[in-house]
Coordinates of C-alpha atoms in Angstrom, one line a residue:
X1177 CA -12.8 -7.2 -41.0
X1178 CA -9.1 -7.1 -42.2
X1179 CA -7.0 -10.1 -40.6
X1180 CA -5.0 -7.5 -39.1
X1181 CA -8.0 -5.6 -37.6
X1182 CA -9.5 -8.6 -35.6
X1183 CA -8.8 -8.7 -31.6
X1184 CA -6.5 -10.8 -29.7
X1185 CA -8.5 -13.9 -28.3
X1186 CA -8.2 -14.7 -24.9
X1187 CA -9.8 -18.7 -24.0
X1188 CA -9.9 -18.5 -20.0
X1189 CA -10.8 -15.8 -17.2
X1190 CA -8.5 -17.1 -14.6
X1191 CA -5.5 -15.0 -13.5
X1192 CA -3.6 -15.6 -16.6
X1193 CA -6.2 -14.9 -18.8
X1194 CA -7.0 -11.9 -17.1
X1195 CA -3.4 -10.4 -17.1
X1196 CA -3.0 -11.4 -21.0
X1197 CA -6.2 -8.9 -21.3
X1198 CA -5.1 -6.2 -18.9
X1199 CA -1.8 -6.3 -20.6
X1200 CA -3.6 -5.9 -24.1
X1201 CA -5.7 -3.1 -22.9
X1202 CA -3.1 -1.2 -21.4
X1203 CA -0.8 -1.2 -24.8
X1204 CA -4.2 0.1 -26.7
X1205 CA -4.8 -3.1 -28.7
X1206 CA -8.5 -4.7 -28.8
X1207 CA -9.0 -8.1 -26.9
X1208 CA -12.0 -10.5 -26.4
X1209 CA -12.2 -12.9 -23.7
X1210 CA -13.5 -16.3 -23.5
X1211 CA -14.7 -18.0 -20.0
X1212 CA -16.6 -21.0 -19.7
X1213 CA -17.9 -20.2 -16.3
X1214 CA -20.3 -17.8 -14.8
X1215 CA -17.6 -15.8 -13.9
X1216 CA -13.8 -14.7 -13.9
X1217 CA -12.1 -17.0 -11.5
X1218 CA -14.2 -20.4 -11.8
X1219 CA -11.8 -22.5 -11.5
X1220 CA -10.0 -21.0 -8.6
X1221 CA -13.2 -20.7 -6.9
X1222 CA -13.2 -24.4 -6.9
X1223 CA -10.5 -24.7 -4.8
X1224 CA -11.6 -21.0 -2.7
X1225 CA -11.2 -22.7 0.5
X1226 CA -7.9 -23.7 0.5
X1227 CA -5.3 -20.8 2.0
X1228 CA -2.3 -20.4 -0.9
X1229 CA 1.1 -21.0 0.2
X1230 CA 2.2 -17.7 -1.8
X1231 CA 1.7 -14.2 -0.7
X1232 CA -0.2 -11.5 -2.3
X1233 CA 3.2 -9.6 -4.0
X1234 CA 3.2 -13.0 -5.8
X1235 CA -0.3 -13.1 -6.9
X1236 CA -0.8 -10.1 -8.6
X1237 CA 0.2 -9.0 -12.5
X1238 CA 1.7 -5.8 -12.8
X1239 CA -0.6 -4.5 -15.7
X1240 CA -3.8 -5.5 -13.6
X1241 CA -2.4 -3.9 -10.6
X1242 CA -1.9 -0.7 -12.5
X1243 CA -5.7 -0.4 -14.1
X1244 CA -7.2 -1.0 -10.5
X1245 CA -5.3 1.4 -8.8
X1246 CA -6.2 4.0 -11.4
X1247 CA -9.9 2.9 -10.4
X1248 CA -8.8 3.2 -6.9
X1249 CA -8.3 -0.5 -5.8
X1250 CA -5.9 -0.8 -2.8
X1251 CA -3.8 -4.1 -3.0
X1252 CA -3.7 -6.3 -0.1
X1253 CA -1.1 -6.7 2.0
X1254 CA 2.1 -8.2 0.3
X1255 CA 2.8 -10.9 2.7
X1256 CA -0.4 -12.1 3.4
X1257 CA -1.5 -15.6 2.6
X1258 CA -4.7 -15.3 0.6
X1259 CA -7.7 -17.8 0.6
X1260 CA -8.7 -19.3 -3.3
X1261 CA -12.0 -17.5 -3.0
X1262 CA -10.5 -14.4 -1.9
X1263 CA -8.3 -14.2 -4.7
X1264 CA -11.2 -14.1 -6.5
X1265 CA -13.2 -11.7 -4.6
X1266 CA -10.2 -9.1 -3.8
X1267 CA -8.2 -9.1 -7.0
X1268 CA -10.0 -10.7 -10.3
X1269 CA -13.4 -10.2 -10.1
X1270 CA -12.6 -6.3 -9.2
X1271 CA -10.5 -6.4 -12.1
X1272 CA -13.0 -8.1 -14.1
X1273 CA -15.5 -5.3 -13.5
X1274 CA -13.4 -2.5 -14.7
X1275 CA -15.2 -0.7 -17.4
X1276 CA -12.6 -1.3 -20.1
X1277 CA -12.5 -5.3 -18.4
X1278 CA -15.8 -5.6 -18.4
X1279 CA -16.6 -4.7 -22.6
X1280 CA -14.5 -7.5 -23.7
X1281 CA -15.0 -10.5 -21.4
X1282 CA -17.7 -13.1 -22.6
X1283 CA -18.4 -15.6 -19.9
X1284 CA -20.9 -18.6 -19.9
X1285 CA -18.9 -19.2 -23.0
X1286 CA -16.8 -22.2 -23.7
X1287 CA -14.2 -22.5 -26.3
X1288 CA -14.7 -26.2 -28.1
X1289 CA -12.9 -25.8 -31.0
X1290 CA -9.6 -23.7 -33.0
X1291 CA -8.6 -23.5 -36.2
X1292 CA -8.0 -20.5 -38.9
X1293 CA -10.4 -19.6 -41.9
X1294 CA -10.9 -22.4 -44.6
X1295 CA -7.8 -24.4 -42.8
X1296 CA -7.4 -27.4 -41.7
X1297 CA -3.8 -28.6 -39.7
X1298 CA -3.1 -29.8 -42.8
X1299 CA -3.2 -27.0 -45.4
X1300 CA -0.4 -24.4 -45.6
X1301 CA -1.4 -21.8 -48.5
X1302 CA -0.8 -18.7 -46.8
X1303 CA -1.9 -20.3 -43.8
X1304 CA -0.8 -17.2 -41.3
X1305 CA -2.5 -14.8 -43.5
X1306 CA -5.8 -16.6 -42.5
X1307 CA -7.5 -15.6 -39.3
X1308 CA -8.1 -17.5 -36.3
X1309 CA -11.8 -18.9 -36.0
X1310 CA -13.0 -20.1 -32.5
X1311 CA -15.9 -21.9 -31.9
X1312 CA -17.6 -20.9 -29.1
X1313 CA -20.8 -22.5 -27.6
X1314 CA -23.2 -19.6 -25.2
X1315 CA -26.6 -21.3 -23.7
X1316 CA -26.4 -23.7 -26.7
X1317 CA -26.1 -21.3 -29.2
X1318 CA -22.9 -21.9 -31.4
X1319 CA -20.9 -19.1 -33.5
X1320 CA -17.5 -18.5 -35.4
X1321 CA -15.2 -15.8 -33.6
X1322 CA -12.4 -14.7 -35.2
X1323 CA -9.2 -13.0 -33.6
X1324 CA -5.6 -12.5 -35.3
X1325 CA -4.0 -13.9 -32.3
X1326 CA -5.0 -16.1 -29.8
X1327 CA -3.8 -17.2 -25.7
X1328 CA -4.7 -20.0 -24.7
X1329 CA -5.0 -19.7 -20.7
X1330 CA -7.6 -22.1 -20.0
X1331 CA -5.9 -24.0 -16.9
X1332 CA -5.9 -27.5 -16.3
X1333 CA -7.8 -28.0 -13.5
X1334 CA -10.7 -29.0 -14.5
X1335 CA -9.1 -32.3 -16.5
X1336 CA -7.9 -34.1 -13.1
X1337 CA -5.5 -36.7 -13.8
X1338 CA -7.1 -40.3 -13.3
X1339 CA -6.4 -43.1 -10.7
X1340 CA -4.9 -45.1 -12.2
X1341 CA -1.0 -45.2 -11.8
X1342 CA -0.3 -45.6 -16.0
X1343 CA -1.8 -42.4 -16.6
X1344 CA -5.1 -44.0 -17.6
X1345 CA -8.6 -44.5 -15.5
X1346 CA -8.2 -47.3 -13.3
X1347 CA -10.1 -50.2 -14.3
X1348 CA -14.4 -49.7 -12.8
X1349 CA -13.2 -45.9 -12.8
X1350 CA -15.5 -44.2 -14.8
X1351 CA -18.1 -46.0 -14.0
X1352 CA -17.8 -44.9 -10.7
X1353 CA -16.8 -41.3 -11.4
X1354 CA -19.4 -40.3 -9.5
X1355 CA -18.7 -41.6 -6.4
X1356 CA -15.0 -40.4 -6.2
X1357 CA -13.5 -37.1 -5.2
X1358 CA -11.2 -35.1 -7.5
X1359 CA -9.0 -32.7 -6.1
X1360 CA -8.8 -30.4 -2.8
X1361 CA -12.8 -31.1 -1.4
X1362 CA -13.9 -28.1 1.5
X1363 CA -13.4 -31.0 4.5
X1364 CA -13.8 -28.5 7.1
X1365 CA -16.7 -26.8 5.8
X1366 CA -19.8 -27.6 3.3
X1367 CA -18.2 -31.4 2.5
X1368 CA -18.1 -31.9 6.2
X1369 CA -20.6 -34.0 6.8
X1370 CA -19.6 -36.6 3.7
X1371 CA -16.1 -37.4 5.3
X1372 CA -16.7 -37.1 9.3
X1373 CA -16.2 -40.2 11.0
X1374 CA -15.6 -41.8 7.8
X1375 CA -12.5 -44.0 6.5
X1376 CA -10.9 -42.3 3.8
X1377 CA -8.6 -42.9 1.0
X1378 CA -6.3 -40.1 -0.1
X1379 CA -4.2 -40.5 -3.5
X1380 CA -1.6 -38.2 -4.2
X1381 CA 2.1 -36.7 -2.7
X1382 CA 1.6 -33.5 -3.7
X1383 CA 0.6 -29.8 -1.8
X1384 CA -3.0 -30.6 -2.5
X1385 CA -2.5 -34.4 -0.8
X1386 CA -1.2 -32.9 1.8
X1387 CA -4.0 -30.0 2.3
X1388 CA -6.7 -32.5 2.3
X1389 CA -4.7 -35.0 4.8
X1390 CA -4.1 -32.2 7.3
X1391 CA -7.7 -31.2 6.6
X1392 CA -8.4 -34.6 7.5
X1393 CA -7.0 -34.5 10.9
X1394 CA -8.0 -31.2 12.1
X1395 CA -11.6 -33.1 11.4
X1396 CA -10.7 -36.2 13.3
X1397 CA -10.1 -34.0 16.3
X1398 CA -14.2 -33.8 16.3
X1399 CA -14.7 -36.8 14.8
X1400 CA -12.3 -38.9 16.1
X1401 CA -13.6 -42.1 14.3
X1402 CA -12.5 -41.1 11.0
X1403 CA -9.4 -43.0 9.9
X1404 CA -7.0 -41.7 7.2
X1405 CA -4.9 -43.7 4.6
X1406 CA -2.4 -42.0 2.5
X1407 CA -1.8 -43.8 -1.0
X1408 CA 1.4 -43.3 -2.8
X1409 CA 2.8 -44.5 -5.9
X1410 CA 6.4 -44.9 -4.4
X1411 CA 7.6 -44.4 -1.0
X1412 CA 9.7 -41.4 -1.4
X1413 CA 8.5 -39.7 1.3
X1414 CA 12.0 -37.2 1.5
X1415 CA 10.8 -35.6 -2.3
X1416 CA 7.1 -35.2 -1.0
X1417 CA 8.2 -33.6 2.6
X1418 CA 10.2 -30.5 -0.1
X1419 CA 12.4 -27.7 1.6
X1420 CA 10.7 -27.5 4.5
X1421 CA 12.6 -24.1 6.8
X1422 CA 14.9 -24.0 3.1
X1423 CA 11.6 -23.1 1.4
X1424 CA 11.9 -19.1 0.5
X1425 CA 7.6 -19.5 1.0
X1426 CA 7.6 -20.5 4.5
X1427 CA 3.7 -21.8 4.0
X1428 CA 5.0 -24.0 1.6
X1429 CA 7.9 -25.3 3.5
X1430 CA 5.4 -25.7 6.3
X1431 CA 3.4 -28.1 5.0
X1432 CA 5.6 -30.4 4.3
X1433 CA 7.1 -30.4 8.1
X1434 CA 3.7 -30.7 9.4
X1435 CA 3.1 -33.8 7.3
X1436 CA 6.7 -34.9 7.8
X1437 CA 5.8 -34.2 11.7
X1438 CA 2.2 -36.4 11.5
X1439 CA 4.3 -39.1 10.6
X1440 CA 6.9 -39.5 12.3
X1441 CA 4.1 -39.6 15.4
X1442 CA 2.6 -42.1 13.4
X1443 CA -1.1 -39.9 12.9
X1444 CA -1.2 -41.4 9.8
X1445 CA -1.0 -44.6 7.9
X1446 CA 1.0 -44.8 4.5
X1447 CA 0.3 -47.1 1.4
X1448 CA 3.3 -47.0 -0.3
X1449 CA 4.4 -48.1 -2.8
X1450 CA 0.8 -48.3 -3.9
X1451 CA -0.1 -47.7 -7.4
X1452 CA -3.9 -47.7 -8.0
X1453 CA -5.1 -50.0 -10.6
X1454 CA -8.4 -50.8 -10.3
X1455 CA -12.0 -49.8 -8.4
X1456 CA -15.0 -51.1 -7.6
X1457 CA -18.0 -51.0 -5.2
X1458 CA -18.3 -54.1 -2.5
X1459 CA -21.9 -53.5 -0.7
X1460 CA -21.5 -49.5 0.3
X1461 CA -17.6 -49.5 0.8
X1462 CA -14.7 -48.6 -2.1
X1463 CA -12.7 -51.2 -3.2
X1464 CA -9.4 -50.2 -4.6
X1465 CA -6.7 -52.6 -5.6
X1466 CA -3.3 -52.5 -6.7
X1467 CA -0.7 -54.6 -8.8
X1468 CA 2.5 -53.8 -8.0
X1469 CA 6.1 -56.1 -9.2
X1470 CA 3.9 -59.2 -9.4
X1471 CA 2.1 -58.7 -5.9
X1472 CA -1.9 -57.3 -5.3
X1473 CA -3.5 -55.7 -2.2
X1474 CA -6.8 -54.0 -1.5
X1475 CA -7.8 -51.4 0.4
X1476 CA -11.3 -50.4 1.3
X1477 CA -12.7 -47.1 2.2
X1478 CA -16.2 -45.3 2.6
X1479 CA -14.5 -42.3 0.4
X1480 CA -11.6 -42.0 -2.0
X1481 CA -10.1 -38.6 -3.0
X1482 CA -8.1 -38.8 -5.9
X1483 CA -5.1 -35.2 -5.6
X1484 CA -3.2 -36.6 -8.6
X1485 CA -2.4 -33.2 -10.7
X1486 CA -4.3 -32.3 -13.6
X1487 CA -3.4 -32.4 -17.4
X1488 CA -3.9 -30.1 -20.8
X1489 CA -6.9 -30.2 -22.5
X1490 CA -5.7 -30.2 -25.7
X1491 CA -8.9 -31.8 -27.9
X1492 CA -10.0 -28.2 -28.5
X1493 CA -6.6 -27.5 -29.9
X1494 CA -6.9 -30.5 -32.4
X1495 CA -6.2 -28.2 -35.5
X1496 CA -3.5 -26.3 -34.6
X1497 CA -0.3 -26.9 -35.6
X1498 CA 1.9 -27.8 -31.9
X1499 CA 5.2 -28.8 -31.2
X1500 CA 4.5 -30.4 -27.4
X1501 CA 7.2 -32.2 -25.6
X1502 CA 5.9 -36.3 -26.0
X1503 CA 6.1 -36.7 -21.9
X1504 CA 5.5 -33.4 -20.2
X1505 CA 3.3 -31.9 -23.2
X1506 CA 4.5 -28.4 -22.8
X1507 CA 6.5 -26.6 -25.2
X1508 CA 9.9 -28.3 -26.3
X1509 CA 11.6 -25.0 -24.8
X1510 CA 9.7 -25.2 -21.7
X1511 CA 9.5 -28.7 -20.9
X1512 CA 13.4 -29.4 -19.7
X1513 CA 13.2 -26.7 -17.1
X1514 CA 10.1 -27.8 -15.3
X1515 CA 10.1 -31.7 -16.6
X1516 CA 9.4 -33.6 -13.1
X1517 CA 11.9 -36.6 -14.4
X1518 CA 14.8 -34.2 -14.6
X1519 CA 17.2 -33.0 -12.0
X1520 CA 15.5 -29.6 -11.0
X1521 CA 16.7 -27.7 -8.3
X1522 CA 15.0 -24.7 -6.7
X1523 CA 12.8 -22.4 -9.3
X1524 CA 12.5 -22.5 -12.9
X1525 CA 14.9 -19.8 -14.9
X1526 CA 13.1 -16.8 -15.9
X1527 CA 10.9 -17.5 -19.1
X1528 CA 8.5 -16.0 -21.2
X1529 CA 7.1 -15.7 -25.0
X1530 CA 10.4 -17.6 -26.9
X1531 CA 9.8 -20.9 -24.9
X1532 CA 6.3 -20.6 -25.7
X1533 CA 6.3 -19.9 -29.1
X1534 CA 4.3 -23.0 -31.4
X1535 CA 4.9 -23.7 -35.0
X1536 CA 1.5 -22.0 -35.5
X1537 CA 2.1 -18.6 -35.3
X1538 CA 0.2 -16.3 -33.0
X1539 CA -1.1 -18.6 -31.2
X1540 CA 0.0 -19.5 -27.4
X1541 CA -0.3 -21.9 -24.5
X1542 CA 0.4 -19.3 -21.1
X1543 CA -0.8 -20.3 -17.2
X1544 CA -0.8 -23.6 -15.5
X1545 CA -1.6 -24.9 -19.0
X1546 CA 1.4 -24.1 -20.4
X1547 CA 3.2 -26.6 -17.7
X1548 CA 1.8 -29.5 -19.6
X1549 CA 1.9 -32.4 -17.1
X1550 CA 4.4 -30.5 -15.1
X1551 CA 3.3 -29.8 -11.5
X1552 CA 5.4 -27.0 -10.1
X1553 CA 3.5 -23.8 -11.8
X1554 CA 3.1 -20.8 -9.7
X1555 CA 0.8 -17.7 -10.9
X1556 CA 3.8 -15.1 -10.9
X1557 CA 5.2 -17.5 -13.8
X1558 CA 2.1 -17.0 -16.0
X1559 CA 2.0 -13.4 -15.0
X1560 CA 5.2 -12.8 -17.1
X1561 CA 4.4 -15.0 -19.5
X1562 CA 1.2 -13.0 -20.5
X1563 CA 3.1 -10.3 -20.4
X1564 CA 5.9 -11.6 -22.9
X1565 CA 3.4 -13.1 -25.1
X1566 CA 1.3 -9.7 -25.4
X1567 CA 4.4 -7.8 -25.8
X1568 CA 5.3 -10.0 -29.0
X1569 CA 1.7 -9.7 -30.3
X1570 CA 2.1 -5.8 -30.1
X1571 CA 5.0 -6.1 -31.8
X1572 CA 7.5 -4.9 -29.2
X1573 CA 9.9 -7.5 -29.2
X1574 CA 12.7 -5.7 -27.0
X1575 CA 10.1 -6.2 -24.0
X1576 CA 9.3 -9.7 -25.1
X1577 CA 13.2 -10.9 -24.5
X1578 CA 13.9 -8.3 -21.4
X1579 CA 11.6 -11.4 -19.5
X1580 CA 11.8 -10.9 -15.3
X1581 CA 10.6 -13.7 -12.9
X1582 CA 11.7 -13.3 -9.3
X1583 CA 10.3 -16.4 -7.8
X1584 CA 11.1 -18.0 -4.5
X1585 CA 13.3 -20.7 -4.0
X1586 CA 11.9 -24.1 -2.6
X1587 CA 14.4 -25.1 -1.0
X1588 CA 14.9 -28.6 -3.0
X1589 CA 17.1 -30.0 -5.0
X1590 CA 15.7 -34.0 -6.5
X1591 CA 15.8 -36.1 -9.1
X1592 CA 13.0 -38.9 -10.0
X1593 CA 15.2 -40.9 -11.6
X1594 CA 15.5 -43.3 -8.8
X1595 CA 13.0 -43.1 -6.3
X1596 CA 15.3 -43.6 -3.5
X1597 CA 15.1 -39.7 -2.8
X1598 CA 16.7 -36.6 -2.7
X1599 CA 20.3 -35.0 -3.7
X1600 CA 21.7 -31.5 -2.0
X1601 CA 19.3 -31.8 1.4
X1602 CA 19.8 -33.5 4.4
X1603 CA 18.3 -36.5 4.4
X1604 CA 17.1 -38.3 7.9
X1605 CA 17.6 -41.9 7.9
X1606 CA 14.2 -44.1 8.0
X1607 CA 13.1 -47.1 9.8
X1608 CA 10.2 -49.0 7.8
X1609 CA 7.3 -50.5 9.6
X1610 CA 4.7 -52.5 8.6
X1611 CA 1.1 -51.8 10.3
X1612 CA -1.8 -54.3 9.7
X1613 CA -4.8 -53.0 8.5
X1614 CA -6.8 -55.4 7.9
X1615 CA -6.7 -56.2 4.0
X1616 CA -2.9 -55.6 3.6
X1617 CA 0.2 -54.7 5.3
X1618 CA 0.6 -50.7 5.3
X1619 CA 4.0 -49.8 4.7
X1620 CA 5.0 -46.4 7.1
X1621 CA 8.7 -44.7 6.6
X1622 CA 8.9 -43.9 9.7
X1623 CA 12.0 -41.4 10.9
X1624 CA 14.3 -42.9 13.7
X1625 CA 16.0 -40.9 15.9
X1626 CA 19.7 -41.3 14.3
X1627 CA 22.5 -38.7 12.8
X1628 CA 21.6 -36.6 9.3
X1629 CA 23.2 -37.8 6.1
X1630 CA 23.9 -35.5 2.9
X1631 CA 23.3 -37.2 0.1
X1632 CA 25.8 -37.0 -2.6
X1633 CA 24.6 -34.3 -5.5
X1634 CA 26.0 -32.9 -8.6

């Protein structure tokens, strides 16, 4: 089939992936999707316990909305907080079942492998006349696809970031892979049982930390002998607490006030600065140990659940040609507006198929993958990026510029410079306190009743 003949590849069946293909199908042009899973939505059914801190009217692409109302589909209400699962259930796998969905998605099939016809990264002769070849693996049976284009929405949550605090495994980590938990476990429901009246370990200062700590102590309320540590890497518990009533989501800014408010009544015990550097069993308890400006503690647990972020696969992508920021691994474009080291405040600036655009053309990164090691991606942003990227592919460049992202603000303005906190929010003044338990001192900021400071900003 002639280059320009072949369909637009799509490798993922999350939301992104999905709006790239409704997108496609709605401007006529022939698509084939790729997803590893049994079904659309794998990964997010991973996490289809946890509620999402973002409404529906930021869930939903406008090209998927528009084939499943023509089939019918009503859209949920547009401030209701969805569960993971029924994100799924409501919204992608109805979409995936469309008729015109339905012919073109492939899952059970996993991407392994990119590159075009007869070339390398290496060779250039007429290199972007050559088609894309993905190799895809179905039941063990392997085979050559070929597409003129090719999206790349394939998420990042199914690389979890490691332990250990230099970005590698913590030493005795993989061996004991099997015995740690990555990401947001269902606490209250089938993974009950495992952490109930249990002492558990819980790394991470981001929104999923903070779902599985409050998870935590809803279960303690039936279980009161389970005992909760929070690990850290630094102690700056004013960037982890966000915008709280500032927050334009007001689930987001919630859940840091609860946190903030479990605290400050001392419900919890804080590691901090704590950064994990090795693991290992002693008789049926977890070991973990860290190294920290010359000085070592321990900490033991029954459980350890490791809410670190995720990364980029980017092995399958070995023979393309990318131009990746060296820290944050998104585009060059892309990675100064959502680069966790810079001063960022509120939402990222409206973006779309020019940031994305790699020095292999046709070819593009959209979705939570797209953010590299950057943790502050919501699904509206990959929404218009499909949309961008699809509009370029078809050739309609005045859509691919005219880019629209109306995203709520957080509420937060920091830098992570410095780790002694935030700039532009009110900042309460904090107390330190050490509380013994046991192996090492635990270090708790705890808020003290005084007057509000503003930090100096800008």
């Amino acid at each position: 089939m002639p280059p320009n003949e072949l369909p637009v590849a799509i490798i993922g069946g999350g939301p992104a992936g999905l709006a790239a293909a409704a997108h496609l199908i709605e401007r006529g042009e022939a698509a084939i999707l790729f997803e590893a899973g049994a079904s659309v939505g794998a990964n997010v059914r991973d996490w289809g316990h946890v509620r999402m801190f973002s409404p529906w009217e930021f869930n939903v692409d406008s090209a998927s909305v528009r084939l499943l109302e023509s089939a019918g589909w009503r859209m949920p209400p547009a401030d209701e907080l969805p569960t993971g699962l029924e994100l799924v259930e409501r919204y992608l796998q109805p979409l995936a079942e469309l008729p015109a969905m339905r012919a073109i998605i492939r899952t059970g099939t996993r991407v392994i492998g990119l590159s075009r016809r007869n070339h390398d990264k290496v060779k250039d002769g007429e290199r972007e006349l050559a088609p894309f070849q993905l190799h895809a693996v179905n039941d063990g049976h392997e085979e050559l696809v070929e597409a003129r284009a090719v999206i790349d929405a394939s998420g990042a949550w199914h690389l979890p970031n490691p332990l250990g605090a230099n970005g590698r495994p913590a030493i005795g980590e993989a061996s004991l892979r099997e015995r740690l938990v990555y990401g947001i476990p269902d606490i209250l429901g089938d993974e009950r049982s495992r952490f109930a009246g249990k002492r558990v370990i819980v790394v991470g200062s981001g929104h999923s930390a903070i779902n599985v700590l409050l998870d935590l102590m809803r279960l303690r309320e039936d279980h009161p002998q389970t005992d909760i540590i929070w690990v850290m890497r630094s102690r700056n518990l004013r960037k982890v607490y966000g915008g709280g009533e500032d927050d334009a989501l007001a689930a987001r800014g919630q859940l840091g006030l609860r946190i903030k408010a479990a605290v400050a009544a001392g419900a919890l015990r804080i590691a901090a600065p704590f950064p994990p550097t090795h693991v290992s069993l002693g008789g049926d308890q977890l070991l973990l140990r860290s190294e920290f400006n010359g000085d070592a503690g321990s900490l033991s647990a029954d459980e350890i659940i490791i809410c670190a972020g995720a990364r980029p696969e980017l092995e399958l992508l070995r023979e393309m040609r990318l131009d990746l920021d060296p820290a944050v691994e998104a585009t060059r474009s892309l990675a100064p507006l959502i680069d966790p080291n810079l001063h960022s405040c509120g939402t990222v600036r409206p973006h779309g198929e020019a940031e994305l655009r790699q020095p292999e053309a046709d070819f593009y990164i959209v979705g939570m993958k797209s953010y590299g090691r950057a943790p502050t991606f919501l699904l509206a942003t990959g929404y218009e990026q499909a949309r961008s990227v699809v509009a370029a592919l078809c050739g309609d460049w005045e859509a691919a510029r005219d880019v629209r992202l109306n995203l709520p603000e957080t509420g937060v303005c920091v830098t992570d410079f410095a780790d002694e906190g935030a700039c532009c929010v009110p900042a309460e003044v904090a107390q330190p306190a050490l509380l013994a338990l046991g192996e090492i001192p635990i270090v708790s900021e705890i808020p003290v009743d005084r007057a509000r400071e503003r930090v100096p900003c800008c």
